[in-house]
Coordinates of C-alpha atoms in Angstrom, one line a residue:
Chain A
M1 CA 92.5 91.5 118.5
L2 CA 94.1 93.4 115.8
E3 CA 93.9 96.7 116.6
R4 CA 96.7 95.5 119.5
I5 CA 99.4 93.8 117.3
R6 CA 102.1 96.4 116.6
I7 CA 104.0 96.6 113.6
V8 CA 108.2 98.2 114.1
L9 CA 110.3 98.4 111.5
I10 CA 113.8 99.3 113.2
G11 CA 116.1 101.3 110.4
T12 CA 114.3 100.9 107.8
S13 CA 116.0 102.1 104.0
H14 CA 113.7 102.6 101.4
P15 CA 110.8 104.6 101.8
G16 CA 108.9 102.4 99.2
N17 CA 109.1 99.2 102.0
I18 CA 107.6 101.5 104.5
G19 CA 104.7 102.0 102.1
G20 CA 104.5 98.4 101.4
T21 CA 104.6 97.9 104.9
A22 CA 101.4 99.9 105.2
R23 CA 99.3 98.4 102.5
A24 CA 100.5 95.0 103.9
M25 CA 98.8 95.8 107.2
H26 CA 95.5 97.4 106.2
N27 CA 95.1 94.4 104.3
M28 CA 95.2 92.6 107.1
G29 CA 93.3 94.9 108.8
L30 CA 96.5 95.9 111.4
S31 CA 96.7 99.2 111.6
D32 CA 99.5 100.4 114.4
L33 CA 102.8 100.5 113.1
A34 CA 105.9 102.4 114.6
L35 CA 109.5 103.1 113.3
V36 CA 112.5 102.7 115.0
A37 CA 115.4 105.1 113.6
P38 CA 114.9 104.9 109.6
R39 CA 118.0 105.5 107.4
C40 CA 115.0 107.4 104.9
E41 CA 112.5 110.1 105.3
P42 CA 110.0 107.4 105.5
L43 CA 106.9 109.5 103.8
T44 CA 107.8 110.5 100.0
A45 CA 106.1 109.9 97.0
D46 CA 107.6 106.2 96.9
T47 CA 105.2 105.5 100.4
V48 CA 102.0 107.0 99.0
S49 CA 102.8 105.2 95.2
R50 CA 103.3 101.4 97.5
A51 CA 100.7 102.2 99.9
S52 CA 98.0 102.6 97.2
G53 CA 95.4 104.1 99.7
A54 CA 96.8 102.9 103.2
D55 CA 99.7 106.2 103.9
H56 CA 97.4 106.8 106.5
I57 CA 99.6 104.4 108.2
V58 CA 102.6 105.9 107.6
H59 CA 100.9 108.9 109.2
G60 CA 99.6 107.7 112.1
A61 CA 102.7 106.3 112.9
H62 CA 105.2 106.6 116.2
T63 CA 108.8 107.4 114.9
V64 CA 110.8 106.5 117.8
E65 CA 115.1 105.9 118.3
T66 CA 115.3 102.8 120.2
L67 CA 113.4 99.8 120.0
E68 CA 112.7 100.2 123.8
Q69 CA 110.4 103.1 123.2
A70 CA 108.6 101.0 120.5
V71 CA 107.6 97.8 121.9
G72 CA 107.5 99.3 125.8
D73 CA 104.5 99.1 126.6
C74 CA 104.1 95.0 124.7
T75 CA 103.2 92.7 126.4
L76 CA 105.1 89.8 123.9
A77 CA 107.9 91.4 121.2
V78 CA 108.6 88.5 118.6
G79 CA 111.9 89.2 115.9
A80 CA 112.0 88.7 113.0
S81 CA 114.9 86.1 112.5
A82 CA 115.9 84.8 108.4
R83 CA 118.6 83.0 110.1
S84 CA 119.7 81.2 113.3
R85 CA 122.0 82.9 115.9
T86 CA 124.9 81.4 117.7
L87 CA 122.7 82.1 120.8
P88 CA 119.8 79.9 119.7
W89 CA 116.4 81.6 121.3
P90 CA 112.8 80.3 121.4
M91 CA 112.1 80.1 117.1
I92 CA 108.7 79.8 116.2
T93 CA 107.1 79.5 112.4
P94 CA 104.6 83.0 111.7
R95 CA 101.6 79.9 112.1
A96 CA 102.6 79.1 115.6
L97 CA 102.7 82.8 116.0
G98 CA 99.1 83.1 114.5
E99 CA 98.0 80.2 116.6
Q100 CA 99.6 82.0 119.8
L101 CA 97.8 84.9 119.3
P102 CA 94.5 85.1 120.4
A103 CA 95.3 83.0 124.2
E104 CA 98.1 86.0 124.1
L105 CA 95.8 89.3 123.1
A106 CA 92.5 87.9 125.6
S107 CA 93.7 90.2 127.7
P108 CA 92.5 93.6 126.9
A109 CA 95.8 94.9 128.3
A110 CA 98.3 92.8 126.4
R111 CA 99.6 94.3 123.2
V112 CA 102.3 92.5 120.5
A113 CA 105.3 93.5 118.7
L114 CA 106.5 92.4 116.3
V115 CA 109.6 93.3 114.7
F116 CA 111.6 93.4 111.6
G117 CA 115.0 94.9 110.6
R118 CA 116.9 96.4 108.4
E119 CA 116.9 95.6 104.6
D120 CA 120.2 94.8 104.9
S121 CA 121.2 92.8 107.5
G122 CA 118.5 92.3 109.2
L123 CA 117.7 92.4 113.7
T124 CA 121.2 92.6 115.6
N125 CA 121.8 90.5 118.2
A126 CA 121.1 93.0 120.5
E127 CA 117.4 93.5 119.3
L128 CA 116.6 90.4 118.8
Q129 CA 117.4 89.7 123.0
R130 CA 115.4 91.8 123.1
C131 CA 112.0 90.0 122.1
H132 CA 110.6 86.9 124.3
A133 CA 110.8 84.5 120.4
H134 CA 111.9 85.3 116.9
V135 CA 109.7 83.7 114.4
H136 CA 111.2 82.5 111.1
I137 CA 109.6 82.7 107.9
P138 CA 110.1 78.8 106.4
T139 CA 112.0 80.2 102.5
N140 CA 114.2 78.2 100.2
P141 CA 117.7 77.8 101.9
D142 CA 119.8 79.5 98.8
F143 CA 117.0 82.9 98.4
S144 CA 116.3 83.0 102.0
S145 CA 115.9 87.1 102.6
L146 CA 112.5 88.3 101.5
N147 CA 111.4 91.6 101.0
L148 CA 110.3 93.4 104.0
A149 CA 106.9 94.4 103.1
A150 CA 106.2 90.5 102.2
A151 CA 107.9 89.5 105.3
V152 CA 105.5 91.2 106.9
Q153 CA 102.4 90.4 104.4
V154 CA 103.0 87.0 105.3
V155 CA 103.4 87.5 108.9
A156 CA 100.5 89.6 109.3
Y157 CA 98.5 87.5 107.4
E158 CA 99.2 85.0 109.7
C159 CA 97.5 87.3 112.6
R160 CA 94.8 87.6 110.3
Q161 CA 93.8 83.8 109.7
A162 CA 94.3 83.2 113.0
W163 CA 91.4 86.4 114.4
L164 CA 89.2 85.1 111.2
G165 CA 89.6 81.4 113.0
Q166 CA 88.8 82.9 116.4
Q167 CA 85.4 84.4 115.0
V168 CA 84.8 81.3 113.3
A169 CA 84.6 79.8 116.7
S170 CA 83.0 81.9 118.4
G171 CA 80.6 83.5 116.4
P172 CA 77.7 82.4 114.2
A173 CA 79.3 81.2 111.1
E174 CA 77.3 82.4 108.1
M175 CA 77.7 80.5 105.2
P176 CA 76.9 81.9 101.6
A177 CA 73.5 80.6 100.8
A178 CA 74.4 77.9 98.5
E179 CA 71.5 77.0 95.4
P180 CA 69.8 73.8 97.1
L181 CA 71.9 70.6 95.8
A182 CA 69.5 68.4 94.0
S183 CA 67.8 64.9 95.1
H184 CA 68.6 61.7 95.3
R185 CA 64.4 61.1 93.6
E186 CA 66.0 63.9 90.8
L187 CA 69.3 62.1 89.8
E188 CA 67.5 59.0 89.6
H189 CA 65.0 61.1 86.8
Y190 CA 68.1 62.5 85.9
F191 CA 69.7 59.6 84.8
A192 CA 66.5 57.7 83.5
H193 CA 66.2 60.7 81.3
L194 CA 69.9 60.6 80.0
E195 CA 70.0 56.8 79.4
R196 CA 66.9 56.5 77.0
T197 CA 68.3 59.3 75.7
L198 CA 71.4 58.1 75.1
V199 CA 69.8 55.6 73.9
A200 CA 67.2 57.1 71.5
I201 CA 70.7 59.2 70.2
G202 CA 72.1 55.7 69.1
F203 CA 75.2 55.5 71.7
H204 CA 74.3 53.2 74.4
D205 CA 73.3 49.7 74.4
P206 CA 71.4 48.3 77.7
A207 CA 72.7 44.8 75.9
T208 CA 76.0 45.7 76.4
P209 CA 76.4 48.2 78.9
R210 CA 80.4 48.1 79.0
Q211 CA 80.2 50.7 82.3
L212 CA 78.9 53.7 80.6
M213 CA 75.5 54.7 83.0
A214 CA 78.7 53.9 85.8
R215 CA 81.6 56.3 84.5
L216 CA 78.4 58.9 83.7
R217 CA 76.8 58.5 87.5
R218 CA 80.0 58.3 89.0
F219 CA 81.0 62.1 87.4
T220 CA 78.2 63.1 88.1
L221 CA 77.5 63.2 91.7
R222 CA 81.1 63.4 92.1
A223 CA 79.8 67.0 91.1
R224 CA 76.9 67.8 94.1
P225 CA 74.7 68.7 91.3
E226 CA 71.9 71.9 91.6
R227 CA 68.7 71.5 92.0
M228 CA 69.1 74.0 88.7
E229 CA 71.7 72.6 86.7
L230 CA 70.5 69.6 87.2
N231 CA 67.3 71.3 84.9
I232 CA 70.1 72.8 83.2
L233 CA 71.4 69.0 82.0
R234 CA 67.6 68.0 81.6
G235 CA 67.1 70.8 79.0
I236 CA 69.5 69.3 77.2
L237 CA 68.4 66.2 77.0
T238 CA 64.8 66.8 75.7
A239 CA 66.7 68.9 73.0
T240 CA 68.2 66.1 71.8
E241 CA 65.8 63.6 72.2
Q242 CA 63.8 66.1 70.1
Q243 CA 66.9 65.3 67.1
A244 CA 66.4 62.2 66.9
E245 CA 62.1 61.7 67.7
R246 CA 62.7 64.0 64.1
H247 CA 63.8 60.7 62.5
K248 CA 61.2 58.3 63.5
Chain B
M1 CA 106.1 69.4 94.0
L2 CA 106.9 73.1 93.8
E3 CA 108.6 73.3 90.5
R4 CA 105.6 71.9 88.6
I5 CA 103.4 75.0 90.3
R6 CA 102.9 77.2 88.1
I7 CA 102.6 81.5 88.9
V8 CA 100.9 82.8 85.7
L9 CA 100.0 86.9 85.9
I10 CA 97.6 87.9 83.8
G11 CA 98.0 91.6 81.6
T12 CA 100.5 93.1 84.5
S13 CA 101.7 96.4 84.1
H14 CA 104.3 97.5 86.5
P15 CA 107.2 95.9 85.9
G16 CA 108.2 95.8 89.4
N17 CA 105.6 93.0 90.0
I18 CA 107.2 91.2 88.5
G19 CA 110.3 91.6 89.9
G20 CA 108.7 91.4 93.1
T21 CA 106.7 88.2 92.1
A22 CA 109.8 86.5 90.7
R23 CA 111.3 86.8 94.1
A24 CA 108.3 85.8 96.2
M25 CA 108.8 82.7 94.0
H26 CA 112.3 81.7 94.3
N27 CA 111.7 82.9 98.8
M28 CA 109.3 79.7 98.6
G29 CA 110.7 77.3 95.6
L30 CA 108.6 78.0 93.3
S31 CA 110.3 78.2 89.1
D32 CA 108.3 78.3 86.5
L33 CA 106.5 81.5 85.1
A34 CA 103.9 82.4 82.8
L35 CA 103.5 85.8 81.4
V36 CA 100.0 86.1 79.7
A37 CA 99.7 89.7 77.6
P38 CA 102.3 91.7 79.9
R39 CA 100.9 95.3 79.6
C40 CA 104.8 96.5 80.2
E41 CA 107.8 95.8 79.1
P42 CA 108.5 92.1 81.5
L43 CA 111.9 93.2 81.9
T44 CA 113.2 96.5 82.8
A45 CA 116.0 98.1 85.8
D46 CA 112.6 97.9 88.5
T47 CA 112.2 94.2 87.4
V48 CA 115.4 93.3 88.5
S49 CA 115.8 96.0 91.8
R50 CA 112.2 94.4 92.9
A51 CA 113.3 91.1 92.2
S52 CA 117.0 91.3 93.8
G53 CA 118.7 88.6 93.1
A54 CA 115.6 86.5 91.2
D55 CA 115.7 87.6 87.7
H56 CA 116.5 84.2 86.2
I57 CA 112.9 83.3 87.2
V58 CA 111.9 86.3 84.6
H59 CA 114.4 85.8 81.9
G60 CA 112.9 81.8 82.3
A61 CA 109.3 82.9 81.9
H62 CA 107.3 81.8 79.0
T63 CA 105.8 84.7 77.9
V64 CA 102.2 84.1 75.7
E65 CA 100.1 85.8 74.5
T66 CA 96.2 83.7 75.8
L67 CA 95.6 81.7 79.4
E68 CA 95.1 78.9 77.3
Q69 CA 98.2 79.1 75.9
A70 CA 99.9 79.8 79.3
V71 CA 97.5 76.7 81.5
G72 CA 96.9 73.7 78.5
D73 CA 98.8 71.5 80.4
C74 CA 97.9 71.8 83.7
T75 CA 95.6 69.2 85.5
L76 CA 94.1 72.0 88.0
A77 CA 94.0 75.6 87.1
V78 CA 93.0 78.3 90.6
G79 CA 91.9 81.4 89.7
A80 CA 93.1 84.5 92.2
S81 CA 89.2 86.2 92.8
A82 CA 89.0 89.6 95.5
R83 CA 85.4 89.3 95.0
S84 CA 82.3 87.4 94.7
R85 CA 80.8 87.0 91.2
T86 CA 77.5 86.8 89.7
L87 CA 78.2 83.6 89.1
P88 CA 79.8 82.0 92.5
W89 CA 82.2 79.3 92.0
P90 CA 84.0 77.2 93.9
M91 CA 85.6 79.1 96.5
I92 CA 88.9 78.1 98.4
T93 CA 91.2 80.0 100.9
P94 CA 95.2 80.1 100.7
R95 CA 95.4 77.6 103.7
A96 CA 93.0 74.7 101.9
L97 CA 94.4 75.0 98.6
G98 CA 97.6 74.1 99.8
E99 CA 96.6 72.1 102.3
Q100 CA 94.6 70.1 99.0
L101 CA 98.4 70.4 96.7
P102 CA 100.2 67.2 98.2
A103 CA 97.6 64.7 97.0
E104 CA 96.7 66.5 93.7
L105 CA 100.4 66.9 92.3
A106 CA 100.8 63.3 93.4
S107 CA 100.9 61.8 90.0
P108 CA 104.8 63.3 87.9
A109 CA 102.1 64.0 85.1
A110 CA 99.7 66.5 87.1
R111 CA 100.9 70.3 87.0
V112 CA 98.9 73.3 88.7
A113 CA 98.5 77.0 87.3
L114 CA 97.8 79.6 90.0
V115 CA 96.5 83.1 87.8
F116 CA 97.3 86.1 89.3
G117 CA 95.3 89.2 87.0
R118 CA 95.9 92.9 86.6
E119 CA 96.8 95.3 89.0
D120 CA 93.8 97.7 88.4
S121 CA 91.0 94.7 87.4
G122 CA 92.0 91.4 88.0
L123 CA 90.6 88.5 86.1
T124 CA 87.8 89.3 84.0
N125 CA 85.0 86.7 84.4
A126 CA 85.6 84.8 80.9
E127 CA 88.9 83.9 82.5
L128 CA 87.9 83.1 86.2
Q129 CA 85.4 80.6 84.4
R130 CA 88.1 79.0 82.7
C131 CA 89.2 78.1 86.9
H132 CA 88.3 75.4 88.8
A133 CA 88.3 77.1 92.0
H134 CA 88.8 80.7 92.7
V135 CA 91.6 81.4 95.5
H136 CA 90.7 84.2 97.5
I137 CA 93.2 85.9 100.2
P138 CA 91.4 87.1 103.2
T139 CA 91.3 90.5 103.6
N140 CA 90.6 93.7 105.5
P141 CA 86.8 94.1 103.4
D142 CA 87.7 98.0 103.6
F143 CA 91.4 97.7 101.7
S144 CA 91.2 94.5 100.3
S145 CA 93.2 94.8 97.3
L146 CA 96.9 93.6 97.5
N147 CA 99.8 94.4 95.9
L148 CA 100.0 91.6 92.9
A149 CA 103.7 90.7 94.6
A150 CA 101.9 90.3 98.0
A151 CA 99.2 88.3 97.1
V152 CA 101.7 85.8 95.0
Q153 CA 103.6 85.8 98.3
V154 CA 101.3 84.8 100.6
V155 CA 99.6 81.7 97.9
A156 CA 103.6 80.8 97.3
Y157 CA 104.0 80.5 101.1
E158 CA 100.5 78.6 101.2
C159 CA 102.1 76.2 98.6
R160 CA 105.6 75.6 101.0
Q161 CA 104.4 74.9 103.9
A162 CA 102.4 72.8 102.7
W163 CA 105.1 70.8 100.8
L164 CA 107.2 71.8 103.5
G165 CA 104.6 69.5 105.9
Q166 CA 104.0 66.6 103.0
Q167 CA 108.4 66.2 104.1
V168 CA 107.3 65.8 108.0
A169 CA 104.8 63.6 107.4
S170 CA 108.2 62.0 105.5
G171 CA 107.2 58.2 104.4
P172 CA 106.8 56.8 101.0
A173 CA 103.1 58.2 100.6
E174 CA 100.7 55.4 98.6
M175 CA 98.6 57.3 97.1
P176 CA 95.5 55.3 94.6
A177 CA 96.3 55.3 91.7
A178 CA 93.8 57.3 89.9
E179 CA 92.8 57.7 86.3
P180 CA 94.9 61.1 84.9
L181 CA 92.9 63.9 84.6
A182 CA 92.2 66.0 81.7
S183 CA 93.9 68.8 81.2
H184 CA 92.4 71.9 80.8
R185 CA 93.6 72.4 77.1
E186 CA 91.1 69.3 76.9
L187 CA 88.7 70.8 79.4
E188 CA 88.5 73.5 76.5
H189 CA 88.1 71.5 73.2
Y190 CA 85.1 70.0 75.4
F191 CA 83.7 73.0 76.4
A192 CA 84.5 74.4 72.5
H193 CA 82.6 70.9 71.4
L194 CA 79.5 70.9 73.5
E195 CA 78.7 74.7 73.1
R196 CA 78.4 73.9 69.2
T197 CA 76.7 70.6 69.9
L198 CA 73.6 73.1 72.0
V199 CA 73.4 75.1 69.6
A200 CA 73.2 72.4 66.8
I201 CA 70.1 71.0 68.4
G202 CA 68.1 74.3 69.5
F203 CA 69.3 74.4 73.0
H204 CA 71.7 77.4 73.1
D205 CA 71.9 81.1 71.3
P206 CA 74.7 82.4 71.7
A207 CA 73.2 85.9 71.5
T208 CA 71.2 85.3 74.2
P209 CA 73.3 83.0 76.6
R210 CA 72.1 83.4 80.0
Q211 CA 75.3 81.9 81.6
L212 CA 74.2 78.6 80.3
M213 CA 78.0 77.6 79.4
A214 CA 79.0 79.4 82.9
R215 CA 76.8 77.3 84.8
L216 CA 77.5 74.4 82.4
R217 CA 81.7 74.9 83.0
R218 CA 81.1 75.2 87.1
F219 CA 79.3 71.7 87.3
T220 CA 82.3 70.2 85.2
L221 CA 85.2 71.8 86.6
R222 CA 84.0 71.0 90.2
A223 CA 83.8 67.0 88.6
R224 CA 87.2 67.7 87.7
P225 CA 86.3 65.2 85.2
E226 CA 89.1 62.7 84.3
R227 CA 90.2 61.7 80.9
M228 CA 88.4 58.4 80.3
E229 CA 85.0 60.7 81.4
L230 CA 86.0 63.4 79.3
N231 CA 86.4 61.2 76.3
I232 CA 83.0 59.6 76.7
L233 CA 80.9 63.0 76.7
R234 CA 82.3 64.3 73.4
G235 CA 81.7 60.9 72.3
I236 CA 77.5 61.7 73.1
L237 CA 78.6 65.1 71.9
T238 CA 78.9 63.4 68.8
A239 CA 76.5 61.3 68.4
T240 CA 74.1 64.5 69.0
E241 CA 75.4 66.3 66.6
Q242 CA 74.8 63.9 64.1
Q243 CA 71.2 63.9 64.9
A244 CA 71.1 67.3 64.4
E245 CA 72.6 66.8 61.2
R246 CA 71.0 64.9 59.9
H247 CA 68.2 67.6 59.1
K248 CA 69.8 69.9 57.4

């Protein structure tokens, strides 16, 4: 699915942002980049520095003159927009966009373009009107303009989240093998040992319990102790008892 | 809620990344930045350029020497981690973290630190073990290292999403009145006391630590101790120390 999502940058001014976009894409498993009429040399030392190992994405990018050429084969084009326009357009959040992608890309022929505009002025109305929908990243209304590569990062992140969600839904979930949890019986042995020890060191008087054991139980159970952890705690109790024992 | 989320950057090398972080924070409505032992001059032309109008966040940042100083007053500290460590720690996704934040920050005294490591090597194991949980941004396994500001962007975006979701849900959120949680500083005092006590009773030899303290940290932090519970545990340690003391 991810290989059929294309990031399209229009009229980019700063090579560093192209490099940052390439890094964000590769981090999230995207690889298809198109540059429309860039206003800078796409491949500079800045590009390579910000790409930080993902500059092959820039090498493999298609540079074209018009948006049409960049998205012609796409079945869905979504334009990033910071502000609502004079003519309201279907507007979606990055999350809703991500959630829509698996269905959108179900057919092997389907292809999605995510279109990002100029650092200073975004996409023109004409460009936005060539998109099926507009994606708006929710931001602080007092400071709404994201860095270009940061905007790509957020949208690409939502693409990957949606793709991962699909993997989990369809494949056998591979959970990391956790340590075995302590059984109820082991926990009760621990609490009995704990209470004996607290009495031995003079911290606890069962005649005036003041909810002490209840509080310690609640704390311990909340952590869902593993068997190995309980063994450590019991080892500490034994060492503590030996100290108390020596006074008798 | 957002004003009680602190971004903590440890050992940052590139001023541009500090600027990019400030921009990402301001875009998402975060404002509290702490810099721990930066390995560069935080405020340079690069910072201001990448901050792109958000450099007041860097001017207002607290620069400190240690992680302790940066997160001492926080009730939850979450460290960004790219890889799983030798000792597995509670690991959450940025989305799950965001979803947890409204409840986490329901009490006005609550404060959350989101801790990000060095560009080249991330957070150390010691730093990660001072965090309640680790947040891992799902990435392409072949290219998993995000740019620092991009990582902050993704996590800050999820913070804002969660905050917006809460606004929509609206209504006076009636949270059950919980006991106040222990702060990071209180927890660290407890761990120091615990280690002294384990040495005193002969259970722990710092020369051959065998991950003992790491395991006890992980167990304790998982339970999210309340201040009152920590007071009980420290009382037990004091009583234990008195037993050990009498043999000297």
